[in-house]
PDB file of C-alpha atoms in Angstrom:
ATOM      1  CA  UNK F   1       2.310 -14.438   2.942  1.00 90.00           C
ATOM      2  CA  UNK F   2      -0.255 -16.951   1.423  1.00 95.00           C
ATOM      3  CA  UNK F   3      -3.757 -15.748   2.426  1.00 96.00           C
ATOM      4  CA  UNK F   4      -4.703 -19.215   3.628  1.00 97.00           C
ATOM      5  CA  UNK F   5      -3.086 -19.602   6.410  1.00 97.00           C
ATOM      6  CA  UNK F   6      -3.306 -23.350   8.144  1.00 96.00           C
ATOM      7  CA  UNK F   7      -3.853 -23.009  11.237  1.00 96.00           C
ATOM      8  CA  UNK F   8      -2.953 -26.302  14.003  1.00 93.00           C
ATOM      9  CA  UNK F   9      -5.697 -25.858  16.503  1.00 89.00           C
ATOM     10  CA  UNK F  10      -7.275 -28.629  16.206  1.00 86.00           C
ATOM     11  CA  UNK F  11      -4.144 -30.990  16.746  1.00 87.00           C
ATOM     12  CA  UNK F  12      -4.170 -29.909  20.376  1.00 85.00           C
ATOM     13  CA  UNK F  13      -6.529 -32.561  21.768  1.00 76.00           C
ATOM     14  CA  UNK F  14      -9.864 -29.853  21.304  1.00 79.00           C
ATOM     15  CA  UNK F  15     -11.143 -31.547  19.054  1.00 77.00           C
ATOM     16  CA  UNK F  16     -11.607 -35.206  19.871  1.00 80.00           C
ATOM     17  CA  UNK F  17      -9.028 -37.234  18.225  1.00 81.00           C
ATOM     18  CA  UNK F  18      -7.198 -38.164  15.419  1.00 85.00           C
ATOM     19  CA  UNK F  19      -4.245 -39.699  14.007  1.00 87.00           C
ATOM     20  CA  UNK F  20      -0.979 -37.508  14.025  1.00 89.00           C
ATOM     21  CA  UNK F  21       0.389 -38.977  10.888  1.00 91.00           C
ATOM     22  CA  UNK F  22      -2.538 -37.675   8.681  1.00 90.00           C
ATOM     23  CA  UNK F  23      -1.972 -34.639  10.652  1.00 90.00           C
ATOM     24  CA  UNK F  24       1.515 -34.026   9.436  1.00 93.00           C
ATOM     25  CA  UNK F  25       0.965 -35.035   5.719  1.00 93.00           C
ATOM     26  CA  UNK F  26      -1.985 -32.732   5.344  1.00 92.00           C
ATOM     27  CA  UNK F  27       0.399 -29.647   7.078  1.00 94.00           C
ATOM     28  CA  UNK F  28       3.644 -30.618   4.420  1.00 95.00           C
ATOM     29  CA  UNK F  29       1.301 -30.878   1.555  1.00 94.00           C
ATOM     30  CA  UNK F  30      -0.658 -27.579   2.596  1.00 95.00           C
ATOM     31  CA  UNK F  31       3.362 -26.191   2.313  1.00 96.00           C
ATOM     32  CA  UNK F  32       4.137 -28.499  -1.439  1.00 95.00           C
ATOM     33  CA  UNK F  33       0.355 -26.471  -2.095  1.00 95.00           C
ATOM     34  CA  UNK F  34       2.408 -23.319  -1.374  1.00 95.00           C
ATOM     35  CA  UNK F  35       1.140 -22.398   2.007  1.00 97.00           C
ATOM     36  CA  UNK F  36       3.906 -20.778   4.004  1.00 97.00           C
ATOM     37  CA  UNK F  37       1.745 -19.220   6.863  1.00 98.00           C
ATOM     38  CA  UNK F  38       1.003 -21.732   9.564  1.00 98.00           C
ATOM     39  CA  UNK F  39      -0.329 -20.778  13.296  1.00 97.00           C
ATOM     40  CA  UNK F  40      -0.424 -22.075  15.898  1.00 97.00           C
ATOM     41  CA  UNK F  41      -0.252 -21.679  20.201  1.00 96.00           C
ATOM     42  CA  UNK F  42       0.562 -22.661  23.134  1.00 95.00           C
ATOM     43  CA  UNK F  43      -2.678 -23.441  24.863  1.00 93.00           C
ATOM     44  CA  UNK F  44      -3.490 -26.388  21.460  1.00 94.00           C
ATOM     45  CA  UNK F  45      -2.062 -29.011  24.109  1.00 92.00           C
ATOM     46  CA  UNK F  46       0.474 -27.117  25.910  1.00 91.00           C
ATOM     47  CA  UNK F  47       3.287 -27.826  23.507  1.00 92.00           C
ATOM     48  CA  UNK F  48       1.671 -30.889  21.833  1.00 93.00           C
ATOM     49  CA  UNK F  49       0.635 -28.655  18.711  1.00 95.00           C
ATOM     50  CA  UNK F  50       3.809 -26.678  18.472  1.00 96.00           C
ATOM     51  CA  UNK F  51       5.647 -30.168  17.904  1.00 96.00           C
ATOM     52  CA  UNK F  52       3.543 -31.609  15.686  1.00 95.00           C
ATOM     53  CA  UNK F  53       3.651 -28.575  13.363  1.00 97.00           C
ATOM     54  CA  UNK F  54       7.601 -27.947  14.743  1.00 97.00           C
ATOM     55  CA  UNK F  55       8.010 -31.987  13.069  1.00 97.00           C
ATOM     56  CA  UNK F  56       6.385 -32.177   9.740  1.00 96.00           C
ATOM     57  CA  UNK F  57       8.143 -28.517   8.033  1.00 98.00           C
ATOM     58  CA  UNK F  58      10.989 -29.803  10.304  1.00 97.00           C
ATOM     59  CA  UNK F  59      13.628 -30.541   7.047  1.00 96.00           C
ATOM     60  CA  UNK F  60      12.647 -26.652   5.834  1.00 95.00           C
ATOM     61  CA  UNK F  61      12.578 -24.861   9.525  1.00 96.00           C
ATOM     62  CA  UNK F  62      16.179 -25.886   9.309  1.00 94.00           C
ATOM     63  CA  UNK F  63      16.914 -25.179   5.404  1.00 94.00           C
ATOM     64  CA  UNK F  64      14.831 -23.005   4.228  1.00 93.00           C
ATOM     65  CA  UNK F  65      13.747 -20.803   7.283  1.00 95.00           C
ATOM     66  CA  UNK F  66      13.362 -17.721   6.087  1.00 94.00           C
ATOM     67  CA  UNK F  67      10.533 -19.409   3.627  1.00 95.00           C
ATOM     68  CA  UNK F  68       8.587 -19.881   6.653  1.00 98.00           C
ATOM     69  CA  UNK F  69       5.676 -17.292   8.981  1.00 98.00           C
ATOM     70  CA  UNK F  70       4.927 -19.802  12.172  1.00 98.00           C
ATOM     71  CA  UNK F  71       3.009 -18.012  14.214  1.00 98.00           C
ATOM     72  CA  UNK F  72       2.236 -18.831  17.426  1.00 98.00           C
ATOM     73  CA  UNK F  73       0.187 -17.270  21.060  1.00 98.00           C
ATOM     74  CA  UNK F  74       0.280 -17.454  24.503  1.00 98.00           C
ATOM     75  CA  UNK F  75      -1.077 -15.528  27.817  1.00 97.00           C
ATOM     76  CA  UNK F  76      -4.008 -18.310  28.544  1.00 96.00           C
ATOM     77  CA  UNK F  77      -4.064 -21.430  31.282  1.00 93.00           C
ATOM     78  CA  UNK F  78      -7.237 -23.112  30.271  1.00 88.00           C
ATOM     79  CA  UNK F  79      -8.834 -24.321  33.385  1.00 84.00           C
ATOM     80  CA  UNK F  80      -6.653 -23.081  35.932  1.00 92.00           C
ATOM     81  CA  UNK F  81      -7.214 -20.448  38.518  1.00 94.00           C
ATOM     82  CA  UNK F  82      -6.446 -17.656  35.944  1.00 95.00           C
ATOM     83  CA  UNK F  83      -7.484 -19.014  32.843  1.00 96.00           C
ATOM     84  CA  UNK F  84      -5.566 -15.444  31.533  1.00 97.00           C
ATOM     85  CA  UNK F  85      -2.553 -14.880  32.614  1.00 97.00           C
ATOM     86  CA  UNK F  86       0.349 -11.822  30.451  1.00 97.00           C
ATOM     87  CA  UNK F  87       2.425 -11.967  33.685  1.00 96.00           C
ATOM     88  CA  UNK F  88       5.970 -12.304  33.035  1.00 97.00           C
ATOM     89  CA  UNK F  89       6.372 -14.973  34.243  1.00 97.00           C
ATOM     90  CA  UNK F  90       3.823 -16.882  32.197  1.00 96.00           C
ATOM     91  CA  UNK F  91       5.021 -14.892  28.888  1.00 97.00           C
ATOM     92  CA  UNK F  92       8.431 -15.761  28.975  1.00 97.00           C
ATOM     93  CA  UNK F  93       8.052 -19.537  30.726  1.00 97.00           C
ATOM     94  CA  UNK F  94       5.728 -19.551  27.055  1.00 97.00           C
ATOM     95  CA  UNK F  95       7.995 -18.103  24.917  1.00 98.00           C
ATOM     96  CA  UNK F  96      10.607 -20.319  26.140  1.00 98.00           C
ATOM     97  CA  UNK F  97       9.171 -23.716  25.848  1.00 97.00           C
ATOM     98  CA  UNK F  98       7.144 -22.301  22.081  1.00 98.00           C
ATOM     99  CA  UNK F  99      11.052 -21.737  21.098  1.00 98.00           C
ATOM    100  CA  UNK F 100      11.470 -25.189  22.695  1.00 98.00           C
ATOM    101  CA  UNK F 101       8.573 -27.070  21.266  1.00 97.00           C
ATOM    102  CA  UNK F 102       8.550 -25.669  17.532  1.00 98.00           C
ATOM    103  CA  UNK F 103      12.818 -26.105  17.414  1.00 97.00           C
ATOM    104  CA  UNK F 104      13.838 -23.142  16.121  1.00 97.00           C
ATOM    105  CA  UNK F 105      15.109 -19.909  17.067  1.00 97.00           C
ATOM    106  CA  UNK F 106      12.539 -17.903  16.911  1.00 98.00           C
ATOM    107  CA  UNK F 107       8.942 -17.147  16.021  1.00 98.00           C
ATOM    108  CA  UNK F 108       7.958 -14.517  13.049  1.00 98.00           C
ATOM    109  CA  UNK F 109       4.484 -13.376  15.360  1.00 98.00           C
ATOM    110  CA  UNK F 110       3.822 -13.957  19.176  1.00 98.00           C
ATOM    111  CA  UNK F 111       0.900 -12.967  19.907  1.00 98.00           C
ATOM    112  CA  UNK F 112      -0.899 -12.833  23.258  1.00 98.00           C
ATOM    113  CA  UNK F 113      -3.973 -15.140  22.838  1.00 98.00           C
ATOM    114  CA  UNK F 114      -6.414 -13.247  24.943  1.00 97.00           C
ATOM    115  CA  UNK F 115      -6.156  -9.903  26.371  1.00 97.00           C
ATOM    116  CA  UNK F 116      -5.883 -10.081  30.740  1.00 97.00           C
ATOM    117  CA  UNK F 117      -7.898  -7.197  32.479  1.00 94.00           C
ATOM    118  CA  UNK F 118      -5.399  -7.652  35.651  1.00 95.00           C
ATOM    119  CA  UNK F 119      -2.492  -7.318  33.355  1.00 95.00           C
ATOM    120  CA  UNK F 120      -1.373  -3.841  31.809  1.00 93.00           C
ATOM    121  CA  UNK F 121      -2.123  -4.024  27.631  1.00 91.00           C
ATOM    122  CA  UNK F 122       1.224  -1.270  28.142  1.00 91.00           C
ATOM    123  CA  UNK F 123       3.387  -3.711  30.215  1.00 94.00           C
ATOM    124  CA  UNK F 124       2.605  -6.505  27.919  1.00 96.00           C
ATOM    125  CA  UNK F 125       3.456  -5.009  25.064  1.00 96.00           C
ATOM    126  CA  UNK F 126       7.217  -4.166  27.489  1.00 96.00           C
ATOM    127  CA  UNK F 127       7.409  -7.517  27.745  1.00 96.00           C
ATOM    128  CA  UNK F 128       7.401  -8.717  24.152  1.00 97.00           C
ATOM    129  CA  UNK F 129       9.303  -5.910  23.014  1.00 97.00           C
ATOM    130  CA  UNK F 130      11.564  -7.323  25.084  1.00 97.00           C
ATOM    131  CA  UNK F 131      11.531 -10.260  23.281  1.00 98.00           C
ATOM    132  CA  UNK F 132      12.298  -8.675  19.874  1.00 98.00           C
ATOM    133  CA  UNK F 133      14.882  -6.833  20.960  1.00 98.00           C
ATOM    134  CA  UNK F 134      16.882 -10.127  21.724  1.00 98.00           C
ATOM    135  CA  UNK F 135      15.692 -11.593  18.641  1.00 98.00           C
ATOM    136  CA  UNK F 136      13.211 -14.079  19.695  1.00 98.00           C
ATOM    137  CA  UNK F 137       9.927 -12.605  18.248  1.00 98.00           C
ATOM    138  CA  UNK F 138      10.127 -10.878  15.441  1.00 98.00           C
ATOM    139  CA  UNK F 139       6.599  -9.864  14.931  1.00 98.00           C
ATOM    140  CA  UNK F 140       4.490  -9.061  17.991  1.00 98.00           C
ATOM    141  CA  UNK F 141      -0.218  -8.957  17.819  1.00 98.00           C
ATOM    142  CA  UNK F 142      -2.945 -10.398  19.284  1.00 98.00           C
ATOM    143  CA  UNK F 143      -6.293 -12.186  19.400  1.00 98.00           C
ATOM    144  CA  UNK F 144      -9.293 -11.495  20.983  1.00 98.00           C
ATOM    145  CA  UNK F 145      -8.499  -7.673  21.516  1.00 97.00           C
ATOM    146  CA  UNK F 146     -11.061  -5.213  21.654  1.00 97.00           C
ATOM    147  CA  UNK F 147     -10.871  -2.292  19.833  1.00 98.00           C
ATOM    148  CA  UNK F 148      -9.696  -0.552  23.596  1.00 96.00           C
ATOM    149  CA  UNK F 149      -7.654  -3.374  24.173  1.00 96.00           C
ATOM    150  CA  UNK F 150      -5.921  -2.600  20.803  1.00 97.00           C
ATOM    151  CA  UNK F 151      -5.092   1.000  21.534  1.00 97.00           C
ATOM    152  CA  UNK F 152      -4.314   0.612  25.196  1.00 95.00           C
ATOM    153  CA  UNK F 153      -1.670  -1.813  24.043  1.00 95.00           C
ATOM    154  CA  UNK F 154      -1.142   0.611  20.849  1.00 95.00           C
ATOM    155  CA  UNK F 155       0.404   3.275  23.593  1.00 94.00           C
ATOM    156  CA  UNK F 156       3.936   1.335  23.999  1.00 94.00           C
ATOM    157  CA  UNK F 157       4.269  -0.212  20.322  1.00 94.00           C
ATOM    158  CA  UNK F 158       2.160  -0.695  17.543  1.00 95.00           C
ATOM    159  CA  UNK F 159       0.395  -3.495  17.495  1.00 97.00           C
ATOM    160  CA  UNK F 160       0.770  -5.361  14.328  1.00 98.00           C
ATOM    161  CA  UNK F 161      -1.892  -8.175  14.355  1.00 98.00           C
ATOM    162  CA  UNK F 162      -4.787  -9.144  15.295  1.00 98.00           C
ATOM    163  CA  UNK F 163      -6.696 -12.921  14.900  1.00 98.00           C
ATOM    164  CA  UNK F 164      -9.795 -12.522  15.891  1.00 98.00           C
ATOM    165  CA  UNK F 165     -12.840 -14.977  15.199  1.00 98.00           C
ATOM    166  CA  UNK F 166     -15.121 -14.323  11.830  1.00 98.00           C
ATOM    167  CA  UNK F 167     -18.038 -16.551  10.060  1.00 98.00           C
ATOM    168  CA  UNK F 168     -20.990 -15.543   8.544  1.00 98.00           C
ATOM    169  CA  UNK F 169     -22.356 -16.878  11.757  1.00 98.00           C
ATOM    170  CA  UNK F 170     -20.264 -14.282  14.231  1.00 98.00           C
ATOM    171  CA  UNK F 171     -19.954 -10.871  12.905  1.00 98.00           C
ATOM    172  CA  UNK F 172     -20.078  -9.090  15.638  1.00 97.00           C
ATOM    173  CA  UNK F 173     -15.557  -8.042  14.616  1.00 98.00           C
ATOM    174  CA  UNK F 174     -17.725  -5.908  11.708  1.00 98.00           C
ATOM    175  CA  UNK F 175     -17.915  -3.394  14.454  1.00 98.00           C
ATOM    176  CA  UNK F 176     -15.511  -3.615  16.307  1.00 98.00           C
ATOM    177  CA  UNK F 177     -12.766  -3.904  16.711  1.00 98.00           C
ATOM    178  CA  UNK F 178     -12.058  -4.675  12.736  1.00 98.00           C
ATOM    179  CA  UNK F 179     -12.967  -0.389  12.299  1.00 98.00           C
ATOM    180  CA  UNK F 180      -9.938   0.451  13.828  1.00 98.00           C
ATOM    181  CA  UNK F 181      -8.132  -2.405  12.836  1.00 98.00           C
ATOM    182  CA  UNK F 182      -8.498  -0.913   9.578  1.00 98.00           C
ATOM    183  CA  UNK F 183      -7.868   2.392  10.646  1.00 98.00           C
ATOM    184  CA  UNK F 184      -4.475   1.840  12.272  1.00 97.00           C
ATOM    185  CA  UNK F 185      -2.989  -0.279   9.755  1.00 97.00           C
ATOM    186  CA  UNK F 186      -3.226  -4.071  11.541  1.00 98.00           C
ATOM    187  CA  UNK F 187      -2.788  -6.811   9.697  1.00 98.00           C
ATOM    188  CA  UNK F 188      -6.133  -9.491  10.504  1.00 98.00           C
ATOM    189  CA  UNK F 189      -6.138 -12.587  10.360  1.00 98.00           C
ATOM    190  CA  UNK F 190      -9.336 -14.673  10.577  1.00 98.00           C
ATOM    191  CA  UNK F 191      -9.808 -17.623  12.968  1.00 97.00           C
ATOM    192  CA  UNK F 192     -12.948 -20.145  12.621  1.00 97.00           C
ATOM    193  CA  UNK F 193     -14.195 -18.795   8.849  1.00 97.00           C
ATOM    194  CA  UNK F 194     -15.426 -22.393   8.942  1.00 97.00           C
ATOM    195  CA  UNK F 195     -17.726 -21.926  11.815  1.00 97.00           C
ATOM    196  CA  UNK F 196     -15.204 -24.350  12.890  1.00 94.00           C
ATOM    197  CA  UNK F 197     -17.403 -26.569  10.809  1.00 94.00           C
ATOM    198  CA  UNK F 198     -21.033 -25.418  10.201  1.00 97.00           C
ATOM    199  CA  UNK F 199     -20.178 -24.171   7.310  1.00 97.00           C
ATOM    200  CA  UNK F 200     -18.701 -27.034   5.600  1.00 95.00           C
ATOM    201  CA  UNK F 201     -21.996 -28.030   4.494  1.00 95.00           C
ATOM    202  CA  UNK F 202     -21.101 -31.741   6.552  1.00 95.00           C
ATOM    203  CA  UNK F 203     -23.305 -32.015   9.355  1.00 97.00           C
ATOM    204  CA  UNK F 204     -27.082 -32.383  10.190  1.00 97.00           C
ATOM    205  CA  UNK F 205     -29.349 -32.433  13.003  1.00 96.00           C
ATOM    206  CA  UNK F 206     -28.553 -35.664  13.643  1.00 96.00           C
ATOM    207  CA  UNK F 207     -24.230 -34.730  14.240  1.00 97.00           C
ATOM    208  CA  UNK F 208     -22.816 -35.339  17.044  1.00 96.00           C
ATOM    209  CA  UNK F 209     -19.113 -34.996  18.564  1.00 95.00           C
ATOM    210  CA  UNK F 210     -17.004 -36.340  20.388  1.00 93.00           C
ATOM    211  CA  UNK F 211     -16.545 -35.900  24.309  1.00 92.00           C
ATOM    212  CA  UNK F 212     -13.518 -34.485  23.786  1.00 90.00           C
ATOM    213  CA  UNK F 213     -14.939 -32.501  21.309  1.00 93.00           C
ATOM    214  CA  UNK F 214     -15.774 -28.744  22.752  1.00 93.00           C
ATOM    215  CA  UNK F 215     -18.625 -28.208  20.122  1.00 94.00           C
ATOM    216  CA  UNK F 216     -20.750 -31.234  22.159  1.00 94.00           C
ATOM    217  CA  UNK F 217     -20.658 -28.450  25.348  1.00 93.00           C
ATOM    218  CA  UNK F 218     -21.436 -25.131  22.597  1.00 96.00           C
ATOM    219  CA  UNK F 219     -24.867 -23.794  21.990  1.00 94.00           C
ATOM    220  CA  UNK F 220     -24.349 -23.497  18.585  1.00 96.00           C
ATOM    221  CA  UNK F 221     -24.045 -26.881  17.506  1.00 97.00           C
ATOM    222  CA  UNK F 222     -27.095 -28.441  19.436  1.00 94.00           C
ATOM    223  CA  UNK F 223     -30.388 -28.148  19.181  1.00 95.00           C
ATOM    224  CA  UNK F 224     -32.275 -25.389  17.975  1.00 97.00           C
ATOM    225  CA  UNK F 225     -30.064 -22.553  17.518  1.00 97.00           C
ATOM    226  CA  UNK F 226     -27.555 -25.600  15.121  1.00 98.00           C
ATOM    227  CA  UNK F 227     -31.550 -27.034  13.707  1.00 98.00           C
ATOM    228  CA  UNK F 228     -31.196 -23.165  12.260  1.00 98.00           C
ATOM    229  CA  UNK F 229     -27.929 -21.872  11.740  1.00 98.00           C
ATOM    230  CA  UNK F 230     -27.834 -25.722   9.018  1.00 98.00           C
ATOM    231  CA  UNK F 231     -31.070 -24.267   7.203  1.00 98.00           C
ATOM    232  CA  UNK F 232     -29.277 -21.549   6.371  1.00 98.00           C
ATOM    233  CA  UNK F 233     -26.473 -23.431   5.491  1.00 98.00           C
ATOM    234  CA  UNK F 234     -28.330 -25.097   3.108  1.00 98.00           C
ATOM    235  CA  UNK F 235     -29.145 -22.180   1.549  1.00 98.00           C
ATOM    236  CA  UNK F 236     -25.236 -21.322   0.545  1.00 98.00           C
ATOM    237  CA  UNK F 237     -24.836 -24.458  -0.535  1.00 98.00           C
ATOM    238  CA  UNK F 238     -27.611 -23.712  -3.193  1.00 98.00           C
ATOM    239  CA  UNK F 239     -25.971 -20.344  -3.972  1.00 98.00           C
ATOM    240  CA  UNK F 240     -22.706 -21.985  -4.074  1.00 98.00           C
ATOM    241  CA  UNK F 241     -23.591 -24.388  -6.268  1.00 98.00           C
ATOM    242  CA  UNK F 242     -24.710 -22.210  -8.887  1.00 97.00           C
ATOM    243  CA  UNK F 243     -21.291 -20.617  -8.631  1.00 97.00           C
ATOM    244  CA  UNK F 244     -19.577 -24.097  -9.266  1.00 97.00           C
ATOM    245  CA  UNK F 245     -18.187 -24.163  -5.834  1.00 96.00           C
ATOM    246  CA  UNK F 246     -18.951 -25.414  -2.259  1.00 96.00           C
ATOM    247  CA  UNK F 247     -20.081 -24.066  -0.099  1.00 97.00           C
ATOM    248  CA  UNK F 248     -17.126 -24.309   2.503  1.00 96.00           C
ATOM    249  CA  UNK F 249     -15.300 -22.061   0.007  1.00 96.00           C
ATOM    250  CA  UNK F 250     -17.570 -19.853  -0.372  1.00 98.00           C
ATOM    251  CA  UNK F 251     -17.498 -19.054   3.482  1.00 98.00           C
ATOM    252  CA  UNK F 252     -13.546 -19.362   3.235  1.00 98.00           C
ATOM    253  CA  UNK F 253     -14.147 -16.409   0.432  1.00 98.00           C
ATOM    254  CA  UNK F 254     -16.693 -14.678   1.968  1.00 98.00           C
ATOM    255  CA  UNK F 255     -14.065 -13.826   3.925  1.00 98.00           C
ATOM    256  CA  UNK F 256     -10.956 -12.536   2.165  1.00 98.00           C
ATOM    257  CA  UNK F 257     -13.797 -10.622   0.710  1.00 98.00           C
ATOM    258  CA  UNK F 258     -14.482  -8.168   3.492  1.00 98.00           C
ATOM    259  CA  UNK F 259     -12.212  -4.419   3.950  1.00 97.00           C
ATOM    260  CA  UNK F 260      -9.611  -5.057   5.992  1.00 98.00           C
ATOM    261  CA  UNK F 261      -9.442  -9.126   6.410  1.00 98.00           C
ATOM    262  CA  UNK F 262      -6.005  -9.777   4.654  1.00 98.00           C
ATOM    263  CA  UNK F 263      -5.573 -13.929   6.037  1.00 98.00           C
ATOM    264  CA  UNK F 264      -8.388 -16.708   7.189  1.00 98.00           C
ATOM    265  CA  UNK F 265      -6.705 -19.526   9.199  1.00 98.00           C
ATOM    266  CA  UNK F 266      -7.702 -22.732   8.246  1.00 96.00           C
ATOM    267  CA  UNK F 267      -7.437 -25.740   9.633  1.00 90.00           C
ATOM    268  CA  UNK F 268      -7.299 -29.933   8.582  1.00 84.00           C
ATOM    269  CA  UNK F 269      -6.376 -32.750  10.143  1.00 80.00           C
ATOM    270  CA  UNK F 270      -6.474 -34.626   6.258  1.00 81.00           C
ATOM    271  CA  UNK F 271      -4.393 -33.770   3.756  1.00 82.00           C
ATOM    272  CA  UNK F 272      -7.376 -33.691   0.920  1.00 80.00           C
ATOM    273  CA  UNK F 273      -9.529 -30.443   3.042  1.00 83.00           C
ATOM    274  CA  UNK F 274      -6.370 -28.433   3.002  1.00 87.00           C
ATOM    275  CA  UNK F 275      -7.332 -28.094  -1.086  1.00 87.00           C
ATOM    276  CA  UNK F 276     -10.885 -27.028  -1.078  1.00 83.00           C
ATOM    277  CA  UNK F 277      -9.696 -24.623   1.767  1.00 90.00           C
ATOM    278  CA  UNK F 278      -6.455 -22.827  -0.686  1.00 92.00           C
ATOM    279  CA  UNK F 279      -9.439 -23.023  -3.766  1.00 92.00           C
ATOM    280  CA  UNK F 280     -10.881 -20.392  -1.828  1.00 95.00           C
ATOM    281  CA  UNK F 281      -8.233 -17.512  -2.346  1.00 95.00           C
ATOM    282  CA  UNK F 282      -8.739 -17.773  -6.073  1.00 95.00           C
ATOM    283  CA  UNK F 283     -12.740 -16.817  -5.903  1.00 97.00           C
ATOM    284  CA  UNK F 284     -14.270 -13.087  -6.265  1.00 96.00           C
ATOM    285  CA  UNK F 285     -16.818 -12.620  -5.022  1.00 98.00           C
ATOM    286  CA  UNK F 286     -19.470  -9.252  -6.764  1.00 98.00           C
ATOM    287  CA  UNK F 287     -21.055  -6.903  -4.724  1.00 98.00           C
ATOM    288  CA  UNK F 288     -24.328  -8.386  -5.978  1.00 98.00           C
ATOM    289  CA  UNK F 289     -22.753 -11.665  -4.946  1.00 98.00           C
ATOM    290  CA  UNK F 290     -21.829 -10.564  -1.385  1.00 98.00           C
ATOM    291  CA  UNK F 291     -25.480  -8.816  -1.099  1.00 98.00           C
ATOM    292  CA  UNK F 292     -27.345 -12.327  -1.523  1.00 98.00           C
ATOM    293  CA  UNK F 293     -24.623 -13.638   0.856  1.00 98.00           C
ATOM    294  CA  UNK F 294     -26.022 -11.251   3.044  1.00 98.00           C
ATOM    295  CA  UNK F 295     -29.504 -11.435   2.202  1.00 98.00           C
ATOM    296  CA  UNK F 296     -29.317 -16.001   2.322  1.00 98.00           C
ATOM    297  CA  UNK F 297     -28.075 -15.661   6.068  1.00 98.00           C
ATOM    298  CA  UNK F 298     -30.530 -12.830   7.494  1.00 98.00           C
ATOM    299  CA  UNK F 299     -32.030 -14.557   9.946  1.00 97.00           C
ATOM    300  CA  UNK F 300     -29.306 -16.818  11.153  1.00 98.00           C
ATOM    301  CA  UNK F 301     -28.418 -17.531  14.423  1.00 98.00           C
ATOM    302  CA  UNK F 302     -25.278 -14.814  15.776  1.00 97.00           C
ATOM    303  CA  UNK F 303     -22.856 -17.637  18.053  1.00 97.00           C
ATOM    304  CA  UNK F 304     -20.025 -17.551  19.537  1.00 95.00           C
ATOM    305  CA  UNK F 305     -17.082 -20.499  20.644  1.00 93.00           C
ATOM    306  CA  UNK F 306     -15.101 -21.581  23.038  1.00 92.00           C
ATOM    307  CA  UNK F 307     -12.462 -18.700  25.836  1.00 94.00           C
ATOM    308  CA  UNK F 308      -9.633 -19.759  28.024  1.00 94.00           C
ATOM    309  CA  UNK F 309     -12.903 -20.063  31.048  1.00 94.00           C
ATOM    310  CA  UNK F 310     -15.162 -22.596  28.529  1.00 90.00           C
ATOM    311  CA  UNK F 311     -17.396 -23.301  26.386  1.00 88.00           C
ATOM    312  CA  UNK F 312     -20.474 -21.040  25.467  1.00 80.00           C
TER     313      UNK F 312
END
């Protein structure tokens, strides 16, 4: 797979308005530039994002299916009475709906979007294995799991991939579960390497977001936390400029430089934005570079993000 994956959370309606034709052009441009790994989810607009991805890649999916890696996720119902739902009925409906929206006969990587404490991991793993046996799924992963959850899942069948949030303002996976993933040969596909836009260098303390954008309700994008972290970004911009690259390219390269991280998932709604992200895979950061980045971010405020239950 390409080390940069194209993510499609931004196409599900949680990030404000956008032009669908422009977004489809961005997906196709990513493919032209060599991206062969695309990540989506049932919950990204409940089919909207998957359908848009399928539409953008339709011709190649029909012509040369095995050259594309399509990943999706299921097992949550945001804004419902049970936001996390990995029971058989909902998982089965999710998988069948994803196949239909994407218009494919199999999903390369199917992931449980968030752990469901009311559904035993062993049972969830067994259900997914049935879909592997039926040829509708080829590989199984999880997202937002900790080490204990991975271990429970592994009792029934090995977890092949883990998709956690990871960026310079959110580093908790370095203690759990990244070490477990390294020790157990689990592929790690990190999402939000740009901190949901914080690390693009395009925000100021006066930046605001549409009401339909989840960031308008997040403490990470308001008040003192927002101001302090933007000051950190300004320092990182200077460091990146000294290396002749953008701060966004530096931030993505930093995630890829971490032991055990294999892929960075980056979203874009415009074709121009994906080019800078792809270039991050070619940036080599030295041990001294990484140490300096740690120094520059030492006073950053740790942040969290959205979950099935809402936004922190």
